Short mmCIF file of C-alpha atoms and ligand atoms in Angstrom, two decimals:
data_model
loop_
_atom_site.label_atom_id
_atom_site.label_comp_id
_atom_site.label_asym_id
_atom_site.label_seq_id
_atom_site.Cartn_x
_atom_site.Cartn_y
_atom_site.Cartn_z
CA MET A 1 41.50 2.19 -49.98
CA ASN A 2 38.75 2.55 -52.60
CA VAL A 3 39.88 2.78 -56.23
CA LEU A 4 38.00 4.17 -59.23
CA VAL A 5 39.06 3.02 -62.72
CA ILE A 6 37.93 5.14 -65.67
CA GLY A 7 37.12 3.32 -68.93
CA ALA A 8 35.04 0.44 -70.27
CA GLY A 9 37.24 -2.02 -72.15
CA GLY A 10 39.29 -5.17 -71.68
CA ARG A 11 42.20 -3.16 -70.33
CA GLU A 12 40.00 -1.70 -67.61
CA HIS A 13 38.49 -5.11 -66.80
CA ALA A 14 42.03 -6.50 -66.33
CA LEU A 15 43.01 -3.51 -64.16
CA CYS A 16 39.87 -3.85 -62.03
CA TRP A 17 40.40 -7.60 -61.62
CA ARG A 18 44.03 -7.12 -60.61
CA LEU A 19 43.23 -4.24 -58.22
CA SER A 20 40.50 -6.34 -56.61
CA THR A 21 43.19 -8.88 -55.59
CA ASP A 22 45.27 -6.26 -53.71
CA SER A 23 45.11 -6.52 -49.94
CA SER A 24 45.33 -2.70 -49.71
CA VAL A 25 42.11 -2.29 -51.73
CA ASP A 26 38.71 -2.30 -50.03
CA HIS A 27 36.57 -1.69 -53.07
CA VAL A 28 37.02 -1.17 -56.83
CA TYR A 29 34.63 0.93 -58.93
CA CYS A 30 34.70 1.30 -62.71
CA ALA A 31 33.05 4.12 -64.67
CA PRO A 32 31.38 3.58 -67.06
CA GLY A 33 32.60 -0.06 -67.07
CA ASN A 34 30.97 -3.02 -68.78
CA PRO A 35 28.73 -5.89 -67.61
CA GLY A 36 31.58 -8.42 -67.46
CA MET A 37 33.30 -6.60 -64.65
CA ARG A 38 30.55 -7.09 -62.11
CA ASP A 39 32.29 -9.93 -60.33
CA VAL A 40 35.34 -7.83 -59.49
CA CYS A 41 34.03 -4.29 -59.05
CA THR A 42 31.00 -2.03 -58.87
CA VAL A 43 30.11 -0.86 -62.37
CA VAL A 44 29.15 2.82 -62.37
CA SER A 45 27.51 2.93 -65.78
CA GLY A 46 25.88 6.31 -65.15
CA VAL A 47 29.20 8.17 -65.00
CA SER A 48 30.75 8.81 -68.40
CA GLN A 49 34.51 9.01 -68.86
CA ASP A 50 34.02 12.49 -70.36
CA ASP A 51 32.03 13.92 -67.47
CA ARG A 52 34.78 15.23 -65.22
CA GLN A 53 32.41 16.89 -62.78
CA ALA A 54 30.45 13.66 -62.25
CA ILE A 55 33.72 11.80 -61.75
CA LEU A 56 34.87 14.31 -59.14
CA GLU A 57 31.52 14.11 -57.32
CA PHE A 58 31.76 10.31 -57.36
CA THR A 59 35.25 10.38 -55.84
CA ASP A 60 33.99 12.68 -53.06
CA SER A 61 30.94 10.64 -52.20
CA ASN A 62 32.68 7.25 -52.30
CA SER A 63 35.93 8.06 -50.46
CA ILE A 64 38.05 7.22 -53.51
CA GLY A 65 41.74 7.15 -52.59
CA LEU A 66 43.04 6.58 -56.13
CA VAL A 67 41.67 7.19 -59.63
CA VAL A 68 43.25 5.23 -62.51
CA VAL A 69 42.49 6.64 -65.97
CA GLY A 70 42.51 3.95 -68.69
CA PRO A 71 41.78 5.47 -72.13
CA GLU A 72 43.70 8.15 -74.03
CA GLN A 73 40.90 10.61 -74.77
CA PRO A 74 40.25 11.74 -71.17
CA LEU A 75 44.01 11.98 -70.62
CA VAL A 76 44.46 14.25 -73.63
CA ASP A 77 41.38 16.21 -72.54
CA GLY A 78 42.94 16.97 -69.15
CA LEU A 79 40.95 14.77 -66.76
CA VAL A 80 44.06 14.13 -64.67
CA ASP A 81 44.86 17.86 -64.41
CA TYR A 82 41.29 18.50 -63.26
CA LEU A 83 41.23 15.76 -60.62
CA ILE A 84 44.69 16.63 -59.27
CA SER A 85 43.73 20.30 -59.01
CA ASN A 86 40.84 19.07 -56.85
CA ASP A 87 43.21 17.09 -54.61
CA VAL A 88 42.26 13.64 -55.94
CA THR A 89 45.23 11.24 -56.20
CA THR A 90 45.13 10.23 -59.87
CA PHE A 91 47.27 7.84 -61.89
CA GLY A 92 47.92 9.06 -65.43
CA PRO A 93 49.74 11.86 -67.24
CA ASN A 94 48.50 15.43 -67.37
CA ALA A 95 47.27 16.85 -70.68
CA ALA A 96 50.66 18.29 -71.64
CA ALA A 97 52.43 14.95 -71.13
CA ALA A 98 49.59 13.05 -72.87
CA GLN A 99 50.42 14.99 -76.05
CA LEU A 100 53.08 12.33 -76.63
CA GLU A 101 50.11 10.19 -77.70
CA GLY A 102 47.73 12.99 -78.69
CA SER A 103 50.01 14.38 -81.39
CA LYS A 104 52.32 12.21 -83.48
CA SER A 105 54.03 15.37 -84.67
CA PHE A 106 54.79 16.40 -81.06
CA ALA A 107 56.06 12.88 -80.28
CA LYS A 108 58.39 13.04 -83.30
CA GLU A 109 59.63 16.48 -82.25
CA VAL A 110 60.38 15.20 -78.73
CA MET A 111 62.09 12.05 -80.05
CA THR A 112 64.20 14.10 -82.44
CA GLY A 113 65.18 16.50 -79.64
CA ALA A 114 66.03 13.55 -77.39
CA SER A 115 67.90 11.58 -80.11
CA VAL A 116 65.55 8.62 -79.57
CA PRO A 117 65.82 6.12 -82.45
CA THR A 118 62.74 6.45 -84.68
CA ALA A 119 61.81 6.47 -88.38
CA GLY A 120 62.73 9.50 -90.52
CA TYR A 121 59.73 11.69 -91.23
CA ALA A 122 58.24 14.87 -92.66
CA GLU A 123 55.00 16.59 -91.66
CA PHE A 124 52.46 18.60 -93.61
CA THR A 125 49.30 20.63 -93.10
CA ALA A 126 48.75 21.50 -96.76
CA LEU A 127 47.74 18.97 -99.43
CA ASP A 128 49.95 19.97 -102.38
CA PRO A 129 53.33 19.88 -100.60
CA ALA A 130 52.33 16.55 -98.97
CA LEU A 131 51.45 15.04 -102.37
CA ALA A 132 54.69 16.41 -103.87
CA HIS A 133 56.64 14.79 -101.02
CA LEU A 134 55.06 11.43 -101.87
CA ASP A 135 56.62 11.67 -105.35
CA GLN A 136 60.06 11.67 -103.70
CA VAL A 137 59.84 8.96 -101.02
CA GLU A 138 60.56 5.24 -101.19
CA TYR A 139 57.79 2.65 -100.81
CA PRO A 140 56.35 1.33 -98.64
CA CYS A 141 55.95 4.50 -96.62
CA VAL A 142 53.67 5.23 -93.68
CA VAL A 143 51.05 8.00 -93.53
CA LYS A 144 49.77 9.01 -90.08
CA ALA A 145 47.05 11.42 -89.00
CA ASP A 146 48.59 13.60 -86.31
CA GLY A 147 45.88 13.33 -83.66
CA LEU A 148 43.82 10.63 -81.96
CA ALA A 149 41.95 8.57 -84.55
CA ALA A 150 40.86 5.48 -82.59
CA GLY A 151 43.62 3.35 -84.11
CA LYS A 152 42.48 4.09 -87.67
CA GLY A 153 44.78 6.98 -88.55
CA VAL A 154 47.83 4.99 -89.76
CA THR A 155 48.24 3.66 -93.31
CA VAL A 156 51.21 1.53 -94.30
CA ALA A 157 51.19 2.39 -98.03
CA GLU A 158 52.75 -0.13 -100.41
CA ASP A 159 52.49 2.28 -103.33
CA ILE A 160 52.12 5.94 -104.15
CA ALA A 161 48.40 5.69 -104.99
CA THR A 162 47.59 4.30 -101.52
CA ALA A 163 49.76 6.93 -99.85
CA LYS A 164 48.12 9.76 -101.79
CA ALA A 165 44.66 8.46 -100.94
CA ALA A 166 45.59 8.35 -97.23
CA VAL A 167 46.95 11.90 -97.33
CA LYS A 168 43.81 13.13 -99.11
CA GLU A 169 41.56 11.50 -96.53
CA CYS A 170 43.29 13.61 -93.88
CA LEU A 171 44.03 16.92 -95.59
CA ALA A 172 41.20 17.12 -98.15
CA ASP A 173 38.31 14.87 -97.09
CA ASP A 174 38.34 15.60 -93.35
CA ARG A 175 37.95 11.90 -92.47
CA PHE A 176 39.45 12.38 -89.00
CA GLY A 177 38.38 16.00 -88.40
CA GLN A 178 40.97 18.12 -86.59
CA ALA A 179 43.07 14.99 -85.82
CA GLY A 180 43.85 14.67 -89.54
CA HIS A 181 44.57 18.30 -90.38
CA LYS A 182 48.25 17.53 -90.03
CA VAL A 183 49.91 14.38 -91.39
CA VAL A 184 53.21 12.74 -90.57
CA ILE A 185 54.80 10.79 -93.44
CA GLU A 186 57.34 8.28 -92.17
CA ASP A 187 59.92 5.90 -93.56
CA PHE A 188 58.81 2.27 -93.36
CA LEU A 189 60.59 0.19 -90.73
CA ASP A 190 61.10 -3.55 -91.02
CA GLY A 191 61.26 -6.07 -88.18
CA TYR A 192 58.98 -7.32 -85.44
CA GLU A 193 56.94 -5.22 -83.05
CA LEU A 194 57.30 -5.11 -79.31
CA SER A 195 55.36 -3.21 -76.65
CA ILE A 196 57.46 -1.96 -73.77
CA LEU A 197 55.55 -0.04 -71.12
CA ALA A 198 57.13 1.71 -68.19
CA LEU A 199 55.72 3.13 -65.00
CA VAL A 200 56.98 6.68 -64.58
CA ASP A 201 56.82 8.74 -61.39
CA GLY A 202 58.08 12.02 -62.81
CA THR A 203 61.71 10.94 -62.59
CA LYS A 204 62.19 7.18 -62.77
CA ALA A 205 61.00 4.85 -65.56
CA VAL A 206 60.48 1.26 -64.40
CA PRO A 207 59.66 -1.13 -67.25
CA LEU A 208 56.74 -3.53 -67.04
CA ALA A 209 57.03 -7.07 -68.40
CA PRO A 210 57.38 -6.99 -72.21
CA ALA A 211 54.43 -8.02 -74.36
CA GLN A 212 53.82 -8.59 -78.02
CA ASP A 213 50.61 -7.43 -79.66
CA TYR A 214 49.15 -8.71 -82.96
CA LYS A 215 47.81 -5.68 -84.85
CA PRO A 216 46.61 -7.03 -88.23
CA VAL A 217 43.17 -8.61 -88.20
CA PHE A 218 44.04 -11.94 -89.89
CA ASN A 219 46.47 -14.81 -89.25
CA GLY A 220 49.98 -14.36 -90.59
CA GLN A 221 49.91 -10.56 -90.09
CA LYS A 222 47.43 -10.14 -92.98
CA GLY A 223 44.63 -7.60 -93.40
CA PRO A 224 44.06 -4.13 -91.99
CA ASN A 225 45.38 -3.02 -88.62
CA THR A 226 43.18 -3.24 -85.54
CA GLY A 227 43.52 -2.10 -81.94
CA GLY A 228 45.14 -5.50 -81.27
CA MET A 229 43.83 -9.04 -81.93
CA GLY A 230 45.87 -10.82 -79.27
CA CYS A 231 48.95 -10.61 -77.14
CA TYR A 232 51.41 -12.58 -75.10
CA SER A 233 53.88 -12.03 -72.30
CA PRO A 234 56.76 -12.55 -71.59
CA VAL A 235 58.65 -12.04 -74.87
CA PRO A 236 61.57 -14.49 -74.78
CA SER A 237 63.72 -12.42 -77.18
CA VAL A 238 63.86 -9.52 -74.70
CA SER A 239 66.81 -10.04 -72.37
CA PRO A 240 67.27 -7.95 -69.22
CA GLU A 241 70.16 -6.18 -71.00
CA MET A 242 67.94 -5.31 -73.96
CA LEU A 243 65.31 -3.93 -71.59
CA ASP A 244 67.95 -1.80 -69.82
CA ASP A 245 69.10 -0.52 -73.21
CA ILE A 246 65.54 0.44 -74.17
CA VAL A 247 65.10 2.30 -70.88
CA ALA A 248 68.40 4.15 -71.43
CA THR A 249 67.86 5.01 -75.11
CA VAL A 250 64.08 5.56 -75.24
CA PHE A 251 62.46 6.27 -71.88
CA GLU A 252 65.13 8.26 -70.06
CA PRO A 253 65.97 10.68 -72.92
CA THR A 254 62.26 11.19 -73.68
CA LEU A 255 61.49 12.06 -70.06
CA ALA A 256 64.52 14.39 -69.91
CA GLU A 257 63.45 16.12 -73.13
CA LEU A 258 59.92 16.59 -71.75
CA LYS A 259 61.35 17.98 -68.53
CA SER A 260 63.45 20.48 -70.49
CA ARG A 261 60.16 21.68 -71.96
CA GLY A 262 58.62 22.03 -68.50
CA ILE A 263 56.53 18.85 -68.78
CA GLU A 264 56.62 16.21 -66.05
CA PHE A 265 55.36 12.72 -66.91
CA ARG A 266 53.63 10.59 -64.29
CA GLY A 267 51.72 7.49 -65.29
CA VAL A 268 52.47 4.75 -67.77
CA LEU A 269 54.43 5.45 -70.93
CA TYR A 270 54.04 2.88 -73.68
CA ALA A 271 56.67 2.63 -76.40
CA GLY A 272 55.58 0.73 -79.50
CA LEU A 273 58.90 -0.48 -80.92
CA MET A 274 60.04 -2.04 -84.17
CA ILE A 275 62.95 -4.40 -83.60
CA GLY A 276 64.97 -4.60 -86.80
CA SER A 277 68.41 -5.70 -87.87
CA SER A 278 69.92 -2.44 -86.62
CA GLY A 279 68.19 -2.52 -83.21
CA HIS A 280 65.03 -0.91 -81.86
CA LYS A 281 63.19 2.15 -83.15
CA VAL A 282 60.08 3.80 -81.72
CA LEU A 283 56.94 3.55 -83.86
CA GLU A 284 54.73 5.45 -81.46
CA PHE A 285 54.21 6.47 -77.88
CA ASN A 286 51.01 5.89 -75.98
CA THR A 287 50.51 7.47 -72.59
CA ARG A 288 48.33 4.74 -71.07
CA PHE A 289 48.26 1.01 -70.53
CA GLY A 290 48.05 -1.01 -73.74
CA ASP A 291 45.00 -2.98 -74.76
CA PRO A 292 45.41 -6.03 -74.96
CA GLU A 293 48.92 -5.77 -73.39
CA THR A 294 47.39 -5.10 -69.97
CA GLN A 295 45.39 -8.33 -70.16
CA VAL A 296 48.61 -10.42 -70.33
CA VAL A 297 50.85 -8.26 -68.13
CA MET A 298 48.54 -7.77 -65.12
CA PRO A 299 48.16 -11.50 -64.36
CA ARG A 300 51.97 -11.72 -64.10
CA LEU A 301 52.43 -8.70 -61.82
CA GLN A 302 53.32 -9.49 -58.25
CA GLY A 303 52.99 -6.88 -55.54
CA ASP A 304 50.36 -4.36 -54.60
CA LEU A 305 49.17 -2.67 -57.80
CA ALA A 306 47.17 0.04 -56.04
CA GLY A 307 50.19 0.91 -53.90
CA ILE A 308 52.50 0.97 -56.94
CA LEU A 309 50.16 3.24 -58.93
CA THR A 310 49.68 5.52 -55.92
CA GLN A 311 53.45 5.88 -55.54
CA CYS A 312 53.72 6.71 -59.24
CA ALA A 313 51.06 9.38 -58.91
CA LYS A 314 52.83 10.86 -55.90
CA GLY A 315 56.33 10.78 -57.43
CA THR A 316 57.72 8.20 -55.00
CA LEU A 317 57.82 4.92 -56.95
CA ASP A 318 59.89 2.19 -55.28
CA PRO A 319 60.99 -0.14 -58.13
CA SER A 320 61.69 -2.99 -55.69
CA LEU A 321 57.92 -3.39 -55.20
CA ILE A 322 57.46 -4.55 -58.81
CA SER A 323 58.19 -8.16 -59.73
CA TRP A 324 56.84 -10.74 -62.18
CA SER A 325 55.75 -14.35 -62.10
CA ASP A 326 57.41 -16.71 -64.62
CA GLU A 327 54.08 -17.80 -66.07
CA CYS A 328 53.19 -17.35 -69.74
CA CYS A 329 49.99 -15.48 -70.61
CA VAL A 330 48.31 -15.65 -74.01
CA ASP A 331 45.35 -13.41 -74.82
CA VAL A 332 43.03 -14.08 -77.78
CA VAL A 333 40.65 -11.29 -78.82
CA LEU A 334 37.18 -12.30 -80.05
CA ALA A 335 35.98 -9.69 -82.51
CA SER A 336 32.68 -8.78 -84.16
CA GLY A 337 32.05 -9.83 -87.77
CA GLY A 338 33.39 -7.09 -90.04
CA TYR A 339 35.74 -5.52 -87.47
CA PRO A 340 37.91 -3.42 -87.96
CA LEU A 341 35.49 -2.10 -90.58
CA SER A 342 31.78 -1.74 -89.79
CA TYR A 343 30.11 -4.35 -87.61
CA GLN A 344 26.77 -5.07 -85.93
CA THR A 345 26.22 -4.81 -82.16
CA GLY A 346 23.58 -6.19 -79.81
CA LEU A 347 24.16 -9.85 -80.73
CA PRO A 348 23.74 -12.37 -77.88
CA ILE A 349 26.90 -14.13 -76.69
CA SER A 350 26.68 -17.75 -75.58
CA GLY A 351 29.01 -19.96 -73.56
CA LEU A 352 30.38 -17.33 -71.18
CA ASP A 353 29.38 -19.34 -68.13
CA ASP A 354 31.22 -22.42 -69.46
CA VAL A 355 34.61 -20.73 -69.35
CA GLU A 356 36.60 -21.35 -66.23
CA ASP A 357 37.45 -17.90 -64.96
CA GLY A 358 40.36 -17.95 -62.57
CA THR A 359 43.76 -19.52 -62.37
CA GLU A 360 44.13 -21.23 -65.77
CA THR A 361 41.89 -19.01 -67.83
CA LEU A 362 40.82 -15.41 -67.45
CA LEU A 363 37.98 -13.81 -69.33
CA PHE A 364 38.05 -10.03 -69.77
CA HIS A 365 35.12 -8.26 -71.39
CA ALA A 366 35.92 -5.48 -73.85
CA GLY A 367 32.92 -4.47 -75.98
CA THR A 368 29.97 -6.10 -74.25
CA GLY A 369 26.58 -4.81 -73.16
CA MET A 370 23.49 -6.20 -71.50
CA THR A 371 20.17 -6.54 -73.34
CA ASP A 372 17.18 -7.96 -71.41
CA GLY A 373 19.50 -9.72 -68.97
CA VAL A 374 21.58 -11.29 -71.77
CA VAL A 375 25.23 -10.33 -72.42
CA THR A 376 25.48 -8.98 -75.97
CA THR A 377 28.16 -7.61 -78.29
CA ASN A 378 28.71 -3.88 -78.00
CA GLY A 379 31.95 -3.14 -79.83
CA GLY A 380 34.52 -4.31 -82.37
CA ARG A 381 36.72 -6.13 -79.92
CA VAL A 382 34.22 -8.00 -77.75
CA LEU A 383 36.06 -10.37 -75.41
CA ASN A 384 39.59 -11.28 -74.33
CA VAL A 385 40.27 -14.91 -73.47
CA CYS A 386 43.53 -15.27 -71.61
CA GLY A 387 45.29 -18.58 -70.95
CA ARG A 388 47.89 -18.85 -68.17
CA ALA A 389 50.42 -21.68 -67.84
CA PRO A 390 54.07 -22.40 -67.12
CA ASP A 391 54.81 -22.51 -70.89
CA PHE A 392 53.42 -21.02 -74.09
CA PRO A 393 52.04 -24.20 -75.71
CA GLU A 394 49.93 -24.93 -72.62
CA ALA A 395 48.85 -21.29 -72.21
CA ARG A 396 47.74 -21.27 -75.85
CA LYS A 397 45.89 -24.55 -75.39
CA ARG A 398 44.02 -23.20 -72.38
CA ALA A 399 43.12 -19.95 -74.16
CA TYR A 400 41.86 -21.62 -77.33
CA ALA A 401 39.99 -24.35 -75.42
CA ALA A 402 38.03 -21.55 -73.72
CA VAL A 403 37.54 -19.72 -77.02
CA ASP A 404 35.91 -22.87 -78.43
CA ARG A 405 33.14 -22.65 -75.84
CA ILE A 406 32.15 -19.06 -76.66
CA SER A 407 30.17 -17.97 -79.68
CA PHE A 408 28.20 -15.12 -81.19
CA GLU A 409 27.07 -14.47 -84.73
CA GLY A 410 29.97 -13.35 -86.92
CA MET A 411 32.62 -13.92 -84.21
CA HIS A 412 36.16 -14.07 -85.56
CA TYR A 413 39.61 -14.32 -84.05
CA ARG A 414 43.19 -15.15 -84.95
CA THR A 415 44.31 -18.73 -84.42
CA ASP A 416 48.05 -17.96 -84.44
CA ILE A 417 48.43 -15.91 -81.25
CA ALA A 418 51.71 -16.91 -79.56
CA SER A 419 52.18 -19.79 -82.02
CA SER A 420 55.84 -18.75 -82.33
CA PRO A 421 56.76 -16.23 -79.63
CA ALA A 422 59.74 -14.03 -80.59
CA GLY A 423 62.98 -15.66 -79.45
CA ALA A 424 61.30 -18.82 -78.08
P1 LIG B 1 51.24 3.61 -84.70
O1 LIG B 1 49.85 3.94 -84.20
O2 LIG B 1 52.02 4.81 -85.07
O3 LIG B 1 51.98 2.64 -83.83
O4 LIG B 1 50.99 2.75 -86.00
C1 LIG B 1 50.14 1.61 -86.00
C2 LIG B 1 50.82 0.45 -86.63
O5 LIG B 1 51.27 0.79 -87.95
C3 LIG B 1 52.08 -0.01 -85.91
O6 LIG B 1 51.79 -0.87 -84.85
C4 LIG B 1 52.81 -0.71 -87.03
O7 LIG B 1 52.28 -2.00 -87.27
C5 LIG B 1 52.50 0.15 -88.22
N1 LIG B 1 53.55 1.20 -88.39
C6 LIG B 1 53.54 2.45 -87.87
N2 LIG B 1 54.64 3.13 -88.21
C7 LIG B 1 55.39 2.31 -88.98
C8 LIG B 1 56.65 2.43 -89.63
N3 LIG B 1 57.36 3.56 -89.62
N4 LIG B 1 57.12 1.34 -90.30
C9 LIG B 1 56.41 0.19 -90.36
N5 LIG B 1 55.20 0.02 -89.77
C10 LIG B 1 54.68 1.06 -89.08
N1 LIG B 2 47.64 -2.57 -78.27
C1 LIG B 2 47.82 -1.29 -78.83
C2 LIG B 2 47.39 -0.17 -78.00
O1 LIG B 2 47.02 -0.32 -76.86
O2 LIG B 2 47.42 0.94 -78.51
#
C-alpha cells in the first residue's frame, strides 16, 4: 500500500518514519513535508495541505491506499469529508467531528452534555458582559479564544488586568480574527498535565500510550506557553486502571454525546487533561495526533500502523493489534531564538549529520527548510531530538548528548525534559 501523510512538522516526520517501517507499506509520501523527511518518504513540496483538489489528484496518480491528515486546519476545513466523498480511504475526523478542536465553546457544550469532568466556564461574544464577568471570577482564571489560534489563543491570567487585556484582544482588537469573536472564560485548574490520545473508529476508543508534554517555554514551567517544548512516554503515574477510567469518563461519553448529535468520530481524539487532587479534568480536546506527543509515542508502537489507521478509517479497529514496547522515549524540542514570540528563519543548522539517527536516537524535523543545499531554520519549533532507552535517565542522556551536537544561531531548548517523570 502507498500512504500519503498531509502536513509538514515533527509529528508528520514521526508518522512518516513509523509508516515507512510497516511491512504493509510500499511507499510513503508527505505533502508538503520538510527536507528532513527525505530518508523515509518522498516529499511532495508542491502540494499544499490546503489544496484539496491537488491532494485528490495526487492520490489518484500515485495509487494512494491511505491518506493520514496531520494538522488541525485541514481537518476543520473538511479535507477528510472531501477525500472520503471521492472514495479515498482517509484517517482523520470529518469537519463536524473536528469542531471538538475547532471550537472550544462547542467542546465545552459537548462535555457538559456528556457530564465529562472539565473546568467551569462562561462564554461571551460581546465585550461589556465579558469584562463584567471578569469582575466576579476568582484568579487565576483562563481566557480562551473560541477558534483555532495556532496555540496562542489561551491566556492563564493571574490577575484581572491580564484577563481583561486577553478578552479585549479577542473581542475588541480582532487579534485572532473570527477565531476570537467568541471567548470562553474558565476556572483555573491545578495539577499536572497529561496527554491521553485514543484511536477511534466511530464506536470504540482505544487509548494510545500516555505522554506528557511541556508547554511553557522555559525550565521549571516558566514563561509563555508554546506548542510543546518536549515530551516523554510512558507516564509512570498512569496505571492501566487510571487509563480505563479516563476512557470510561472522558472518551466514551464524549463519543456518545457526539453520536446523539448525529456526529460520528473516526480518527484520533486527544484529551489534554489536568490531573489534580480530585482526579482528572479535560482542559481541551484536539482531533489529531499531538506534537510532540507523536514523536515519543510512535517509536513505542508495535504492530502495523498503516493497517491500524486503515481499520480506524473503515470503522473496524481491532484493539488487539495495538501494543507498546517498554522503552522510554524523551523528546527535546530545539526552538528558534525568540519563539514563541517573533523569531528569524533561514538560519543554517549545523551538526545534523553527527547525530546518530536510528535505534538510540531519533531526529525529527519540524520547522526546517533548505537554502542552497543547506538545511535551515523555517519555524519556531525547528527540530525534535528523541532519545530511546530502557529507562528515563538513559533516554534523557541520549537525547541531550545528541542535542549538544546540533546548533544554529539563537537555538534554545529546555534542559529539564523528563528530569522527574510523573510517578517515577
Ligand atoms: P488549551 O489549548 O485549552 O489546552 O490550553 C493551553 C494550555 O493552557 C494548557 O495546556 C494548560 O497549560 C493551560 N490551561 C488551559 N486551560 C486551563 C485551565 N482551566 N486551568 C489551568 N490551566 C489551563
Ligand atoms: N502538544 C500539544 C498539541 O499537540 O496540541
